[in-house]
Coordinates of C-alpha atoms in Angstrom, one line a residue:
X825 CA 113.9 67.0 90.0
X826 CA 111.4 69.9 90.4
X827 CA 109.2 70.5 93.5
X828 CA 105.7 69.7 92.4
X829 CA 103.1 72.5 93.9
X830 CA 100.1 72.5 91.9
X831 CA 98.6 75.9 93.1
X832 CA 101.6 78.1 92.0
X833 CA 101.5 79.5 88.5
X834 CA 103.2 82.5 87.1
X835 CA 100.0 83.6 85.4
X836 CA 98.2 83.7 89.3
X837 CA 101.2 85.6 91.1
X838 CA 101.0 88.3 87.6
X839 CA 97.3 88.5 88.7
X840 CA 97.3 88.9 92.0
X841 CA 100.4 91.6 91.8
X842 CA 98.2 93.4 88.9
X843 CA 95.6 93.4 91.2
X844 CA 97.4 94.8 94.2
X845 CA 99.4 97.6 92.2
X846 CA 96.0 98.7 91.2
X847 CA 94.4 98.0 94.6
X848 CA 91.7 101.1 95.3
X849 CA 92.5 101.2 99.0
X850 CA 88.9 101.9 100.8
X851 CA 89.5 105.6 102.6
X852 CA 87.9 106.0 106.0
X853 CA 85.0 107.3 105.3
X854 CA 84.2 104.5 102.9
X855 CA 84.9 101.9 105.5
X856 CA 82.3 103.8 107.9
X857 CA 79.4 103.8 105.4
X858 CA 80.3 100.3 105.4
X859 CA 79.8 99.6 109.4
X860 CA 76.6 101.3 108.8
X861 CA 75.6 98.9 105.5
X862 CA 76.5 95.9 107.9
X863 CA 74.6 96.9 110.5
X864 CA 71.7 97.5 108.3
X865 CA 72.3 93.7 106.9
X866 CA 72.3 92.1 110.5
X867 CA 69.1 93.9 110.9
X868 CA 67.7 92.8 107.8
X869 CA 68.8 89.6 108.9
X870 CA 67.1 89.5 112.5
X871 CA 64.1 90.3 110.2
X872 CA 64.2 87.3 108.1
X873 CA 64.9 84.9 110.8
X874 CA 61.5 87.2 112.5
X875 CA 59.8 86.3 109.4
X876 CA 60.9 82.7 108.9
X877 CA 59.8 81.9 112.6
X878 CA 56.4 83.0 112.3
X879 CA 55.7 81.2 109.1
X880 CA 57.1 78.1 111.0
X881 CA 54.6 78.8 114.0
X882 CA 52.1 78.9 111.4
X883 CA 52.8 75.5 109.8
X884 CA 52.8 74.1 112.9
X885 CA 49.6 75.5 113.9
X886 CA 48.2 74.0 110.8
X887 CA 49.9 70.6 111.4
X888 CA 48.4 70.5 115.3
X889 CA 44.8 71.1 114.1
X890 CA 44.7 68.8 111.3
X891 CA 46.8 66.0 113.2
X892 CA 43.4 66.1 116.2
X893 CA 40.9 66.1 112.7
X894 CA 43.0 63.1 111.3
X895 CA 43.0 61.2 114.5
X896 CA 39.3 61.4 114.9
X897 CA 38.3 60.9 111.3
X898 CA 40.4 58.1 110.7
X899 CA 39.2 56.1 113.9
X900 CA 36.0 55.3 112.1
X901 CA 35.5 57.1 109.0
X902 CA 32.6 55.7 107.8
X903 CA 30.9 57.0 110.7
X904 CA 32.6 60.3 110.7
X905 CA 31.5 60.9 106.9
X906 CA 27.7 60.3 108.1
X907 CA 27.7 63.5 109.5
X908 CA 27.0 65.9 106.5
X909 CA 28.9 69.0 108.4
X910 CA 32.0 66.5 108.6
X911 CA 31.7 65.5 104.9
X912 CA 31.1 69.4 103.8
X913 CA 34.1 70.3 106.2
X914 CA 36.3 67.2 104.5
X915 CA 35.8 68.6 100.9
X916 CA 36.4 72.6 102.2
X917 CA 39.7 71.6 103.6
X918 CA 41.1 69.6 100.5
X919 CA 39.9 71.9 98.0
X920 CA 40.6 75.5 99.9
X921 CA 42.3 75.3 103.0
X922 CA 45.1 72.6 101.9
X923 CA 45.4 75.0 99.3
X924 CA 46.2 78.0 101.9
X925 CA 48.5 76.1 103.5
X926 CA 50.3 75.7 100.0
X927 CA 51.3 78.7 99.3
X928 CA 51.8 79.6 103.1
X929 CA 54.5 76.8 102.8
X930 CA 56.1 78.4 99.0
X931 CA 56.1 81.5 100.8
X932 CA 59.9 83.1 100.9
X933 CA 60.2 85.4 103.8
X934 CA 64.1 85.4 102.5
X935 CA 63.1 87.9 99.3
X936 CA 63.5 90.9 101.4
X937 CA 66.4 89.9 102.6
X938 CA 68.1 88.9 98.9
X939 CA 66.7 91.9 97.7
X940 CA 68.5 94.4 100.6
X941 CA 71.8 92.4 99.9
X942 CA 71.2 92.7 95.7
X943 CA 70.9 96.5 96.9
X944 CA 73.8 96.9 98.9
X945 CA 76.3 94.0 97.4
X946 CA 77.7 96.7 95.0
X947 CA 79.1 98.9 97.1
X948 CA 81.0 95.7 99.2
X949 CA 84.7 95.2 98.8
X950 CA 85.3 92.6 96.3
X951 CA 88.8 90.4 96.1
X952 CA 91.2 93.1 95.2
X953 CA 90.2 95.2 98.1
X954 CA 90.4 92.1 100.5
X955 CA 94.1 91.1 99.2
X956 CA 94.7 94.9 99.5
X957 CA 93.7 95.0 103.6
X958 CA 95.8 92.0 103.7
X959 CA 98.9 93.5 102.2
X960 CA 98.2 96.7 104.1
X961 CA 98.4 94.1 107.4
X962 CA 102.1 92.9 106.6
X963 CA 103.1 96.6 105.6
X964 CA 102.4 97.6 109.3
X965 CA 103.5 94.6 110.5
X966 CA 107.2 95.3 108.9
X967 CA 107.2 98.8 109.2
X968 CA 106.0 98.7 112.9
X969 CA 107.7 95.3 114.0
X970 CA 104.9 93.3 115.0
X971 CA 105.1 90.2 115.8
X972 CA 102.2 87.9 114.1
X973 CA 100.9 86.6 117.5
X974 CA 100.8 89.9 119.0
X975 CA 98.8 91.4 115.5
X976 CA 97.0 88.2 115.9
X977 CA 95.7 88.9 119.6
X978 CA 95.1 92.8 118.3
X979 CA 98.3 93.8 120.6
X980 CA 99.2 97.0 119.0
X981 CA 101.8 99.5 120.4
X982 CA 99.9 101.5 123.2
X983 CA 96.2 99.9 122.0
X984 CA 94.3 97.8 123.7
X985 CA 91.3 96.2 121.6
X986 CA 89.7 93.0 121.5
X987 CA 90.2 92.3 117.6
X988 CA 91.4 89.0 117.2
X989 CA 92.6 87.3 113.8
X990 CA 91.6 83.6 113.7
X991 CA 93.6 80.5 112.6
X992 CA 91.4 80.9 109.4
X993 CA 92.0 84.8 109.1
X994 CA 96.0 84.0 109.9
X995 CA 95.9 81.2 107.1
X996 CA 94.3 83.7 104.3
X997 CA 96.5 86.2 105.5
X998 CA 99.7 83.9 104.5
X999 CA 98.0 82.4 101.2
X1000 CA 97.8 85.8 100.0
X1001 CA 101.5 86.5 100.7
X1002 CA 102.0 82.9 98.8
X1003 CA 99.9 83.8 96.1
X1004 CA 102.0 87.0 95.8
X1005 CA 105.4 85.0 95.8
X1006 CA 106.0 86.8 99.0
X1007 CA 107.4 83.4 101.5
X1008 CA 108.4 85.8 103.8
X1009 CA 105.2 86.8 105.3
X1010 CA 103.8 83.4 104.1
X1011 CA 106.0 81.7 106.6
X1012 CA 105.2 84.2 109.4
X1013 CA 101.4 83.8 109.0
X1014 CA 101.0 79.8 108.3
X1015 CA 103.0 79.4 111.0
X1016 CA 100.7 81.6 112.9
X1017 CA 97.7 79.9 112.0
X1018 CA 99.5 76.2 112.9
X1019 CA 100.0 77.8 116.0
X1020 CA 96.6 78.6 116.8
X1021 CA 95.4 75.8 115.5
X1022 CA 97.5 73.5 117.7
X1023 CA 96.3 75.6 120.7
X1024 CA 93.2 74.2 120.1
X1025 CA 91.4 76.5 118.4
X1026 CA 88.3 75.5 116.1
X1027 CA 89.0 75.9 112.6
X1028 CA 87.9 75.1 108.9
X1029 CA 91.2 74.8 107.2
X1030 CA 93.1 71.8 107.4
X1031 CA 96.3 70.9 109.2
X1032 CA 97.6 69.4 106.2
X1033 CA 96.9 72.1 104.2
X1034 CA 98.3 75.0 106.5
X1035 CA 101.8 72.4 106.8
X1036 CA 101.7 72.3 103.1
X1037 CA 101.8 75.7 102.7
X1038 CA 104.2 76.6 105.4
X1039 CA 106.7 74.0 104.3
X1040 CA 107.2 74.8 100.7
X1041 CA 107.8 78.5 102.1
X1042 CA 110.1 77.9 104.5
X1043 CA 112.1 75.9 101.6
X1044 CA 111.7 78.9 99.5
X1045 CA 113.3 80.9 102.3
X1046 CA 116.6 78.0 101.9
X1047 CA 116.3 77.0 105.7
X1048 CA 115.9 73.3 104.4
X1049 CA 116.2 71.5 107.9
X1050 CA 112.9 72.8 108.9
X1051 CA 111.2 72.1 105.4
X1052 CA 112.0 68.7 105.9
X1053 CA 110.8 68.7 109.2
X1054 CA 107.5 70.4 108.8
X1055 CA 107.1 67.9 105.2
X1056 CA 107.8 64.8 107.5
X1057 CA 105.1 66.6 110.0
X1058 CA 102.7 66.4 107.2
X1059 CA 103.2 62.8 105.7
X1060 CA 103.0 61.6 109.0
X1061 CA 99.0 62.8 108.9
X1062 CA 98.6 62.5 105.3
X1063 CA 100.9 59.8 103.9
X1064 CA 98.7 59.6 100.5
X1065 CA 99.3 63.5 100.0
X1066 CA 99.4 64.7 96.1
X1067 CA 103.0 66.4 97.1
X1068 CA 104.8 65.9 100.1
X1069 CA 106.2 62.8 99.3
X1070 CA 107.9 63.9 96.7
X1071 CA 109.0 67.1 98.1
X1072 CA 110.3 65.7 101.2
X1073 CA 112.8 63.4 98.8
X1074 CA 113.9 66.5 97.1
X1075 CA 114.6 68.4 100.3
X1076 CA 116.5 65.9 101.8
X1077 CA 118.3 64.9 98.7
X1078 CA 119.1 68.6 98.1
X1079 CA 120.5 69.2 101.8
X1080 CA 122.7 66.4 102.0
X1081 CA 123.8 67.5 99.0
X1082 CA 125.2 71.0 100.4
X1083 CA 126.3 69.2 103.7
X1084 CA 128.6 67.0 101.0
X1085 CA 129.7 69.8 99.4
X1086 CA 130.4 71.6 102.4
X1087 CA 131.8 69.0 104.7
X1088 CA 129.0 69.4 107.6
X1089 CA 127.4 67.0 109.7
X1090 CA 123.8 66.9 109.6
X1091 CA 122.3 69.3 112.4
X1092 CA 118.2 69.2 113.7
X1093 CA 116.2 71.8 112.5
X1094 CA 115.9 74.6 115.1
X1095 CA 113.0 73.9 118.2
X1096 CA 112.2 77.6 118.3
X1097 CA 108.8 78.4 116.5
X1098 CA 109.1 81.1 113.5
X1099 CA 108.7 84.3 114.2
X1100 CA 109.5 88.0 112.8
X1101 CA 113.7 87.9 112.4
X1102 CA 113.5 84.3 112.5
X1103 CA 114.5 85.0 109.0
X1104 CA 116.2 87.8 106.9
X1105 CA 113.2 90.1 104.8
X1106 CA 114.5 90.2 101.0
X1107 CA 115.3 93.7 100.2
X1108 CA 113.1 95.6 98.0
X1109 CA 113.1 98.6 95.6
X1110 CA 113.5 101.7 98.3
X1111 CA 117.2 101.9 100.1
X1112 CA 116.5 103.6 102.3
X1113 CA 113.9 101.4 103.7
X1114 CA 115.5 100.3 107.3
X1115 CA 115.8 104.8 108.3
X1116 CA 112.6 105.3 106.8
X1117 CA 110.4 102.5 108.9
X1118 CA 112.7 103.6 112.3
X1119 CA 111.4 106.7 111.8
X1120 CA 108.0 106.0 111.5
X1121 CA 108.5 103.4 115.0
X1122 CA 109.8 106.9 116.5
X1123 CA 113.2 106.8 116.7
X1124 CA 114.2 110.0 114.9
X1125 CA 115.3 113.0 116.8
X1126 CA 113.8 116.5 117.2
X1127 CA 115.4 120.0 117.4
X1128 CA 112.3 122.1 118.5
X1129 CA 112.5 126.3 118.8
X1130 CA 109.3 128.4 118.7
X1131 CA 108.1 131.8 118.2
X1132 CA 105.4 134.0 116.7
X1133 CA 105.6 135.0 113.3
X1134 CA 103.5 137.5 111.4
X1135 CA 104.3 136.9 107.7
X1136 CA 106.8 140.1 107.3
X1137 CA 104.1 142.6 109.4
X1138 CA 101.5 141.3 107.1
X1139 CA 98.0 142.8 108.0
X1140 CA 95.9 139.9 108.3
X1141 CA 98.7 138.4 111.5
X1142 CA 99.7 141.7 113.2
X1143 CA 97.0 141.2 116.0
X1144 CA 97.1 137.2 115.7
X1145 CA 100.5 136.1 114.8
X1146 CA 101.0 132.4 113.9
X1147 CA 102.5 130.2 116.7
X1148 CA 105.9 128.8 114.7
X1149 CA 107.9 125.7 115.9
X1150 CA 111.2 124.7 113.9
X1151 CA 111.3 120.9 113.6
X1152 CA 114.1 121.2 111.6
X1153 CA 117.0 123.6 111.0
X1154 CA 118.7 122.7 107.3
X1155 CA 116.5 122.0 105.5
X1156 CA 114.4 124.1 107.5
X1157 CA 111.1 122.5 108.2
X1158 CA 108.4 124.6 110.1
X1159 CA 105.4 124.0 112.3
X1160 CA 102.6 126.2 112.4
X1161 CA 99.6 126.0 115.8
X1162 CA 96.0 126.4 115.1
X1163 CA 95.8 126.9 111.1
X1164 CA 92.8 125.3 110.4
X1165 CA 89.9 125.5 112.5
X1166 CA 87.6 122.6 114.0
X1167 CA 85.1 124.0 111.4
X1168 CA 87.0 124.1 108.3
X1169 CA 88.6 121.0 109.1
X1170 CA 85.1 119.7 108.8
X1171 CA 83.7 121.4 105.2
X1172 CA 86.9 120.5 103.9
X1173 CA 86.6 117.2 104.8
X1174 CA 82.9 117.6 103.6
X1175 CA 83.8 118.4 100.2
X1176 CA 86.2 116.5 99.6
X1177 CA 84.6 112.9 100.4
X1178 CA 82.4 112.4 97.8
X1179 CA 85.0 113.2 95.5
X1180 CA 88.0 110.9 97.1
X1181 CA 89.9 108.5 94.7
X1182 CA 92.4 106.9 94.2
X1183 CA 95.7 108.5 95.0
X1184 CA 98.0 109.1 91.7
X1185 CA 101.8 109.6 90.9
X1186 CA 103.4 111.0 87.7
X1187 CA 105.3 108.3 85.3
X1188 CA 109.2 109.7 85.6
X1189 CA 109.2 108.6 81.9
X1190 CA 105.8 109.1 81.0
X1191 CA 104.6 111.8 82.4
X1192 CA 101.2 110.5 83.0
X1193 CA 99.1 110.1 86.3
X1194 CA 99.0 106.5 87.6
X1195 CA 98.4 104.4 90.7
X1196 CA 101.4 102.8 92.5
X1197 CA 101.8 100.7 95.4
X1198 CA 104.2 102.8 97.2
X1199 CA 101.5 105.2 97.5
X1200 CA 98.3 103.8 99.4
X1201 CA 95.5 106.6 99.9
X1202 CA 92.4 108.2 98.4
X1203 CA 93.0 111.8 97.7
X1204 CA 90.6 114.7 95.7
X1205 CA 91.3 118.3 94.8
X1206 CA 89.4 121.5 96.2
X1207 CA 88.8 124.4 93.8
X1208 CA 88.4 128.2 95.7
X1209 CA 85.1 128.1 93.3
X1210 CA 83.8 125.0 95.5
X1211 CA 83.2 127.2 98.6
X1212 CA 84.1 129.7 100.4
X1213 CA 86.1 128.0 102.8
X1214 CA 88.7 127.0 100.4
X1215 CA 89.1 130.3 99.6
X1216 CA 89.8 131.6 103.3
X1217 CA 92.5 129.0 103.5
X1218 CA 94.0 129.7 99.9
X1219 CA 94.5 133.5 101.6
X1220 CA 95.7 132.0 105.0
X1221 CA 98.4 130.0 103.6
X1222 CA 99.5 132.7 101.4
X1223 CA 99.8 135.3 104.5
X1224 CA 101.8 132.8 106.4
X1225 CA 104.4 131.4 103.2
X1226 CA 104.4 134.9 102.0
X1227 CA 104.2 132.9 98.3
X1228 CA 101.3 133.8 95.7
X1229 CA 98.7 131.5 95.5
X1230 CA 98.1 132.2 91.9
X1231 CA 100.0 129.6 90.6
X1232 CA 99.6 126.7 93.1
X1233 CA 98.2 123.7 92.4
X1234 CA 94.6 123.2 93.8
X1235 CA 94.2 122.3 97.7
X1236 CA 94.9 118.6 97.7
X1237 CA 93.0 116.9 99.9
X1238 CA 94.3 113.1 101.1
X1239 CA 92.6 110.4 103.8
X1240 CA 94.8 107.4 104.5
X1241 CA 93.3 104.6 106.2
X1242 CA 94.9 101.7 108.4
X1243 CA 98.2 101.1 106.3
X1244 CA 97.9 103.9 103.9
X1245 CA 101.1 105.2 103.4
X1246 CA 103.3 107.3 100.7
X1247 CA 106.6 105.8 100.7
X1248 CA 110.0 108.0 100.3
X1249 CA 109.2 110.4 97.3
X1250 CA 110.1 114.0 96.1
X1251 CA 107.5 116.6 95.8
X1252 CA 109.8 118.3 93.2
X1253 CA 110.6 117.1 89.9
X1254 CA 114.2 116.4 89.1
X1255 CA 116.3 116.5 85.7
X1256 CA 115.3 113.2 85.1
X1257 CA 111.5 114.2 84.1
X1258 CA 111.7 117.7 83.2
X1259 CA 108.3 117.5 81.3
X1260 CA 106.9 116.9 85.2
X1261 CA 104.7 119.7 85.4
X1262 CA 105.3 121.6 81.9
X1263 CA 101.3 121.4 81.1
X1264 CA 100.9 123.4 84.5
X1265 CA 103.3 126.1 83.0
X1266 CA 104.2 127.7 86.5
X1267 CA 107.6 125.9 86.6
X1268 CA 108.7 123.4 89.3
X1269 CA 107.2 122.8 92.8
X1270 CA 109.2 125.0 94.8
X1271 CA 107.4 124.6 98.3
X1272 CA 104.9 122.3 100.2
X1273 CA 102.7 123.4 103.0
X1274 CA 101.2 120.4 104.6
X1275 CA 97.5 120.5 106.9
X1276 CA 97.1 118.2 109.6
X1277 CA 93.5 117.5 109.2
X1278 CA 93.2 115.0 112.2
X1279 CA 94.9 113.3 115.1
X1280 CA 96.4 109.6 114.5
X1281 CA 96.3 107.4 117.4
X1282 CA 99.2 105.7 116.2
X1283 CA 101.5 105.5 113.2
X1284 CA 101.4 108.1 110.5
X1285 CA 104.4 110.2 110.6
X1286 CA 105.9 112.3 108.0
X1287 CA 109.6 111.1 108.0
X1288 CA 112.8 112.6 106.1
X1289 CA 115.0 109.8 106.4
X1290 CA 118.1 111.8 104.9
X1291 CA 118.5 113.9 108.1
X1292 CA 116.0 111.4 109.8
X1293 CA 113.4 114.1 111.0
X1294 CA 109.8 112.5 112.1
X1295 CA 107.0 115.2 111.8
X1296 CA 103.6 113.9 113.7
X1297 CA 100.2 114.3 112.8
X1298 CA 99.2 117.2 115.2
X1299 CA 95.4 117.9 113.8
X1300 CA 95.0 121.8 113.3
X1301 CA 98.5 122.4 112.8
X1302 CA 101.1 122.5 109.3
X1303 CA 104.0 122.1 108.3
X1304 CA 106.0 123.7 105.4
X1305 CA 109.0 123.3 104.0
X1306 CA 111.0 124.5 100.3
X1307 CA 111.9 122.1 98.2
X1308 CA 114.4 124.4 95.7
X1309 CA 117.0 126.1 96.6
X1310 CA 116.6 130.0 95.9
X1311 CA 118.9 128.9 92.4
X1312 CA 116.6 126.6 91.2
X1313 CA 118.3 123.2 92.2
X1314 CA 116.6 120.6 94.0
X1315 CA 116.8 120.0 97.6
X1316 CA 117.7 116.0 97.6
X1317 CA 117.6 116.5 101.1
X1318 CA 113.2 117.2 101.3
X1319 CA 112.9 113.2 100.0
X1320 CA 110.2 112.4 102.5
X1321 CA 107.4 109.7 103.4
X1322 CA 104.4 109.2 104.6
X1323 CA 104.4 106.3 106.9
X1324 CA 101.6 103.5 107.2
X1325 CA 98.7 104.2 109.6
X1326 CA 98.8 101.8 112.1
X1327 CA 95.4 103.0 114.0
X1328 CA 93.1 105.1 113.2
X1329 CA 93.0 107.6 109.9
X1330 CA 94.6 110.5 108.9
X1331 CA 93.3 113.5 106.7
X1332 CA 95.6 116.2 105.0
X1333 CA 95.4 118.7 102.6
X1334 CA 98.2 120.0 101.1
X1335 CA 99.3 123.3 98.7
X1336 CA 102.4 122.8 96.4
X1337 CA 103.6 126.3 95.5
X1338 CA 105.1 126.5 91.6
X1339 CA 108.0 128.7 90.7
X1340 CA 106.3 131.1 88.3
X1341 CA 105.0 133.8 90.4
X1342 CA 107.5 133.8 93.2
X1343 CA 110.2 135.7 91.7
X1344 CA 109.7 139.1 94.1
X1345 CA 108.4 136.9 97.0
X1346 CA 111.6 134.4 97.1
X1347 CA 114.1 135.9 94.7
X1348 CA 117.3 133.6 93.2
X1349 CA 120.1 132.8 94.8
X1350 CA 123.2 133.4 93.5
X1351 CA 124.9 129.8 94.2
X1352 CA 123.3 126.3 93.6
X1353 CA 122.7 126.0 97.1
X1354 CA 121.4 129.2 98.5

């Protein structure tokens, strides 16, 4: 015997996966413009209701008057109509003014309203990035270990805000982990929304429906004692229900099943509510996912040495030397203080956000640009010919790496909202794809140098889970770092990530230095590993 859930098809999970993989992800500044647009809507709004209310006190001042005329002409209207001004005054008012009052009555104070929402409407999120904001939620929640009551309440590490998720929020939150075939977080968020809901909290969604939801997941998780128990919950309030009925015979047929099979008595499902390790997450496609999401909670370690550094007596740093902090020693990773200024921070930032999308990755097989889930961001690309700014930076970089600029790629520029992220990847391109970069023609990326654009309040890190370094977004400052060996060879060690904002947003921009170019500034080693 099957379990009978009428909502779950293959063809819905495809689509909503589909839609997630290709999810836009909304950068910051997006998601600004769109406090503004609501804001602007709510005043539009206040309008209408402004407009409706006047047109009411206008009906109503219409009703009043004629209600006194009606009283008097309808005492004795024989007598009334003797007057000729009354008669005169009868025919005016049914020919003209009940006319007036027509149209004042069709009249639609709403049309300015409709017509500012037509305006704005295509520039709102629409399904796919709502299920995106959702699945950005349970990434932090994982990566950052928080529990769903806490996330509920808005209890972040070290924030304090008065964002609250309701029992309807929690419930959409777990039917789009459902919908997604993902039980895990479907279990943590139904039963967050039962919770609520049995605190009292008003709500529109049903108790039946949140139990039915949170039942078949738990089952899909195998802890069958609770299924049944949260199925028997739920025929108890709805005995006539399309499903339970015959799920809660399955369940209980299936477990004493496995008790028979494995000589066990039949024990209670547990009394302690659900909540994050109440059950194992199913692994996924990255791992080294456990080191990777410690270090981005903070628990990697630092080895921190710092001096000035004038890129080999170049001109440009004799009389301002860069401040340079080691954050690792092999592979060496630097820090470097006060890169970018407040200013060019800002026109890059300014250039860049009109031409933000999308965030792409090259097909190992392929070769082509596409989206992916594992990276989450809206990113654009900065030409030296786009302003004058880009090309001061070009130079600076250049006098501090002491690599050509010639054959870099263009300055990358990347804003990752709340849950962006760019999970464990190389910036190299290994034997595997050796067609990577071959339209380029400068060879393989043999360095990165990575701009801090802005401060995170929390969350963000760049982690190396192989060594298990943890960079942190310091804004004004850069990191860089090789990722060849002077032979050639990869560095496996440089695999690195870019964790899920938890609040705020971060802005980078970043150079990738090509091989082709290099060979006097960073000549070969003589062993694969120099």
């Amino acid at each position: 015997m099957k379990v009978f859930d009428y909502r779950y098809s293959s063809s819905l999970v495809t689509n909503v996966i589909l839609s997630w993989l290709n999810h836009p992800s909304l950068s910051a500044g997006q998601m600004t413009d769109l406090i503004y647009t609501e804001k602007e809507l709510v005043q539009s709004l206040r309008e209408y209701i402004q407009a409706e209310e006047s047109k009411l006190a206008a009906v109503k001042s219409w009703a009043n008057k004629l209600d006194a005329l009606t009283k008097v002409s309808t005492s004795d209207p024989e007598g009334y109509l003797a007057h000729p001004v009354n008669a005169y005054k009868l025919m005016k008012r049914l020919n003209t003014e009940w006319a007036e009052l027509e149209t004042l009555v069709l009249q639609n104070p709403s049309d300015g309203f409709i017509s500012n929402m037509s305006i704005h409407r295509q520039y709102f999120p629409d399904a796919e990035d709502e299920t995106g904001a959702a699945k950005a939620l349970m990434r932090l929640q994982d990566t950052y270990q928080l529990d769903s009551e806490a996330f509920s309440k808005g209890k972040l590490p070290g924030i304090h805000s008065n964002a609250i998720l309701t029992v309807d929020d929690c419930f959409d939150m777990g039917k789009t982990a459902y919908n997604d075939a993902d039980y895990y977080h479907a279990v943590l968020w139904m039963q967050q929304s039962l919770k609520q809901l049995d605190g009292g909290e008003e709500t529109v969604v049903s108790k039946e429906d949140i139990l039915d939801y949170l039942s078949y997941s738990v089952y899909q998780m195998g802890d069958l004692p609770r299924a049944i128990e949260l199925t028997r919950r739920l025929v108890a309030i709805d005995p006539s229900h399309q499903r339970a009925g015959g799920n809660l015979r399955y369940f209980e047929r299936l477990l004493f099943k496995q008790l028979n099979e494995l000589n066990q008595d039949y024990q209670p499902a547990s009394e302690e509510p659900i909540k994050l390790g109440t059950y194992i997450r199913p692994k996924d496609h990255l791992p080294e996912r456990e080191a990777y999401e410690a270090l981005c909670r903070g628990e990697g370690r630092s080895r921190l040495f710092c001096r000035y550094q004038d890129g080999k007596r170049n001109p440009r740093l004799l009389l301002k030397p860069m401040k340079e902090e080691d954050e690792w020693d092999s592979p060496h990773i630097v820090r470097y203080l006060n890169v970018l200024s407040h200013k060019e921070i800002e026109k890059i930032k300014e250039l860049a956000k009109p031409r933000l999308a999308r965030a792409t990755v090259r097909d190992p097989k392929t070769g082509v640009l596409t989206t992916a889930n594992y990276r989450v961001s809206k990113s654009a690309w900065l030409d030296k010919e786009d302003d004058p700014v880009i090309d001061i930076v070009n130079q600076r970089i250049e006098d501090i790496t002491g690599l050509t600029v010639d054959t870099a790629e263009l300055l990358q520029v990347a804003n990752y909202g709340v849950g962006g992220q760019y999970e464990p990847h190389y910036d190299f391109s290994r034997k595997d794809e050796p067609d990577a970069f071959k339209r380029l023609g400068t060879g393989n990326r043999v360095a990165t140098f990575l701009n801090y654009m802005s401060d995170v309040e929390a969350g963000g890190a760049t982690v190396f889970p192989d060594f298990g370094a943890a960079i942190w977004p310091r804004k004004g400052t850069a990191v860089f770092w090789y990722n060849l060996f002077k032979s050639g060879e990869g560095d496996y060690r440089t695999r690195h990530a870019a964790c899920p904002v938890l609040v705020g947003s971060k802005w980078v921009s970043n150079k990738w230095f090509h091989e082709r170019g290099q060979e006097f500034r960073r000549p070969c080693g003589l062993t694969e590993v120099d």
